Structure formats: C-alpha cells, structure tokens
Amino acid sequence: MTGENRYEKARIIGARALQVSYGAPVLIDTDQAEPTLIAAEEYDAGVLPFTVRRGSD
C-alpha cells in the first residue's frame, strides 16, 4: 500500500490488529505474536485488503 498518510496508516494497522486479535488468519509468515506487530508487517508487505476512500468522490 502506498499513498496513505500516517493517520490512515495507523487506522489501517489498528483495524487489522483488531481482526488478528479476534482470530482472523494471518496473511504472512511471521514469528511475531503481538497483533499490532503482525498487522504492521502485513502492511509493510502490502498484503492487506484495505482501501482508503477520501472525500465524497
């Protein structure tokens, strides 16, 4: 994912961390156990199925 500002990035990672903490499957191979760190690694790998919609477009 590219083009998100830091607030959008934080929101995406937070939303994904919540999903992981509730048992959603992890989308990458990782040794991490903390949902926030897993979500951050997934974000960096570009595998998250999130899109950002801005404004009223």
Coordinates of N, CA and C in Angstrom, one line a residue:
M1 N 0.8 -1.2 0.0 CA 0.0 0.0 0.0 C 0.9 1.2 0.0
T2 N 0.5 2.2 -0.8 CA 1.3 3.4 -0.8 C 0.3 4.6 -0.9
G3 N 0.8 5.7 -0.5 CA 0.0 6.9 -0.6 C -0.8 7.3 0.6
E4 N -0.8 6.4 1.6 CA -1.6 6.8 2.8 C -0.7 7.7 3.7
N5 N -1.4 8.6 4.4 CA -0.7 9.4 5.3 C -0.6 8.7 6.7
R6 N 0.1 9.2 7.6 CA 0.4 8.5 8.8 C -0.8 8.1 9.6
Y7 N -1.8 9.0 9.5 CA -3.1 8.7 10.3 C -3.8 7.5 9.6
E8 N -3.9 7.5 8.3 CA -4.5 6.4 7.6 C -3.8 5.1 7.9
K9 N -2.5 5.2 7.8 CA -1.6 4.0 8.1 C -1.9 3.5 9.5
A10 N -2.0 4.4 10.5 CA -2.3 3.9 11.9 C -3.7 3.3 12.0
R11 N -4.6 3.9 11.3 CA -6.0 3.3 11.3 C -6.1 2.0 10.6
I12 N -5.4 1.8 9.5 CA -5.4 0.5 8.8 C -4.7 -0.6 9.7
I13 N -3.6 -0.2 10.2 CA -2.9 -1.2 11.1 C -3.7 -1.5 12.3
G14 N -4.3 -0.5 12.9 CA -5.2 -0.8 14.1 C -6.4 -1.7 13.8
A15 N -7.0 -1.4 12.6 CA -8.1 -2.2 12.3 C -7.7 -3.7 12.0
R16 N -6.6 -3.8 11.3 CA -6.1 -5.2 11.1 C -5.7 -5.9 12.3
A17 N -5.0 -5.2 13.3 CA -4.6 -5.8 14.5 C -5.8 -6.3 15.3
L18 N -6.9 -5.5 15.3 CA -8.2 -6.0 15.9 C -8.7 -7.3 15.3
Q19 N -8.6 -7.3 14.0 CA -9.1 -8.5 13.3 C -8.2 -9.7 13.7
V20 N -6.9 -9.5 13.7 CA -6.0 -10.6 14.1 C -6.2 -11.0 15.6
S21 N -6.4 -10.1 16.5 CA -6.7 -10.4 17.9 C -8.0 -11.2 18.1
Y22 N -8.9 -11.1 17.1 CA -10.1 -11.8 17.2 C -10.1 -13.1 16.4
G23 N -8.9 -13.5 15.9 CA -8.7 -14.8 15.3 C -8.7 -14.8 13.8
A24 N -8.6 -13.7 13.2 CA -8.5 -13.7 11.7 C -7.2 -14.3 11.3
P25 N -7.2 -15.0 10.2 CA -5.9 -15.6 9.7 C -4.9 -14.6 9.4
V26 N -3.6 -14.9 9.7 CA -2.5 -14.0 9.4 C -2.1 -14.3 8.0
L27 N -1.9 -13.2 7.3 CA -1.7 -13.2 5.8 C -0.2 -13.4 5.4
I28 N 0.7 -13.4 6.4 CA 2.1 -13.6 6.1 C 2.7 -14.6 7.1
D29 N 3.9 -15.1 6.7 CA 4.7 -15.9 7.7 C 5.5 -15.0 8.6
T30 N 5.3 -15.1 9.9 CA 5.9 -14.2 10.8 C 6.2 -15.0 12.1
D31 N 7.1 -14.5 12.9 CA 7.4 -15.1 14.2 C 6.8 -14.2 15.3
Q32 N 6.1 -13.1 14.9 CA 5.5 -12.2 15.9 C 4.3 -12.8 16.5
A33 N 4.0 -12.4 17.7 CA 2.8 -12.9 18.4 C 1.9 -11.8 18.7
E34 N 2.4 -10.5 18.7 CA 1.6 -9.3 19.0 C 0.8 -8.9 17.8
P35 N -0.5 -8.8 17.9 CA -1.3 -8.4 16.7 C -0.9 -7.1 16.1
T36 N -0.5 -6.1 16.8 CA -0.1 -4.9 16.2 C 1.1 -5.1 15.4
L37 N 2.1 -5.8 15.8 CA 3.3 -6.1 15.1 C 3.0 -6.9 13.8
I38 N 2.1 -7.9 14.0 CA 1.7 -8.7 12.8 C 1.1 -7.8 11.8
A39 N 0.2 -7.0 12.2 CA -0.5 -6.1 11.3 C 0.5 -5.1 10.6
A40 N 1.5 -4.6 11.3 CA 2.5 -3.7 10.7 C 3.3 -4.4 9.7
E41 N 3.6 -5.7 10.0 CA 4.4 -6.5 9.0 C 3.6 -6.7 7.7
E42 N 2.3 -7.0 7.9 CA 1.4 -7.2 6.8 C 1.3 -6.0 6.0
Y43 N 1.2 -4.8 6.6 CA 1.1 -3.6 6.0 C 2.3 -3.3 5.1
D44 N 3.5 -3.5 5.7 CA 4.8 -3.3 5.0 C 4.9 -4.3 3.8
A45 N 4.3 -5.5 4.0 CA 4.4 -6.5 2.9 C 3.4 -6.2 1.8
G46 N 2.4 -5.3 2.0 CA 1.5 -4.9 1.0 C 0.4 -5.9 0.8
V47 N 0.1 -6.7 1.8 CA -0.9 -7.8 1.6 C -2.3 -7.5 2.2
L48 N -2.5 -6.3 2.8 CA -3.7 -6.0 3.4 C -4.8 -5.7 2.4
P49 N -6.0 -6.2 2.6 CA -7.1 -5.9 1.6 C -7.9 -4.7 2.0
F50 N -7.2 -3.6 2.4 CA -7.9 -2.4 2.7 C -7.7 -1.3 1.7
T51 N -8.7 -0.5 1.4 CA -8.6 0.7 0.6 C -9.0 1.9 1.4
V52 N -8.4 3.0 1.0 CA -8.8 4.3 1.7 C -9.6 5.1 0.7
R53 N -10.7 5.6 1.2 CA -11.6 6.5 0.4 C -11.5 7.8 1.0
R54 N -11.2 8.8 0.2 CA -11.2 10.2 0.8 C -12.3 11.0 0.1
G55 N -12.8 12.0 1.0 CA -13.7 12.9 0.5 C -15.0 12.3 0.0
S56 N -15.7 13.0 -0.9 CA -17.0 12.5 -1.4 C -17.0 12.0 -2.8
D57 N -15.8 11.5 -3.2 CA -15.6 11.1 -4.6 C -16.4 9.8 -4.8

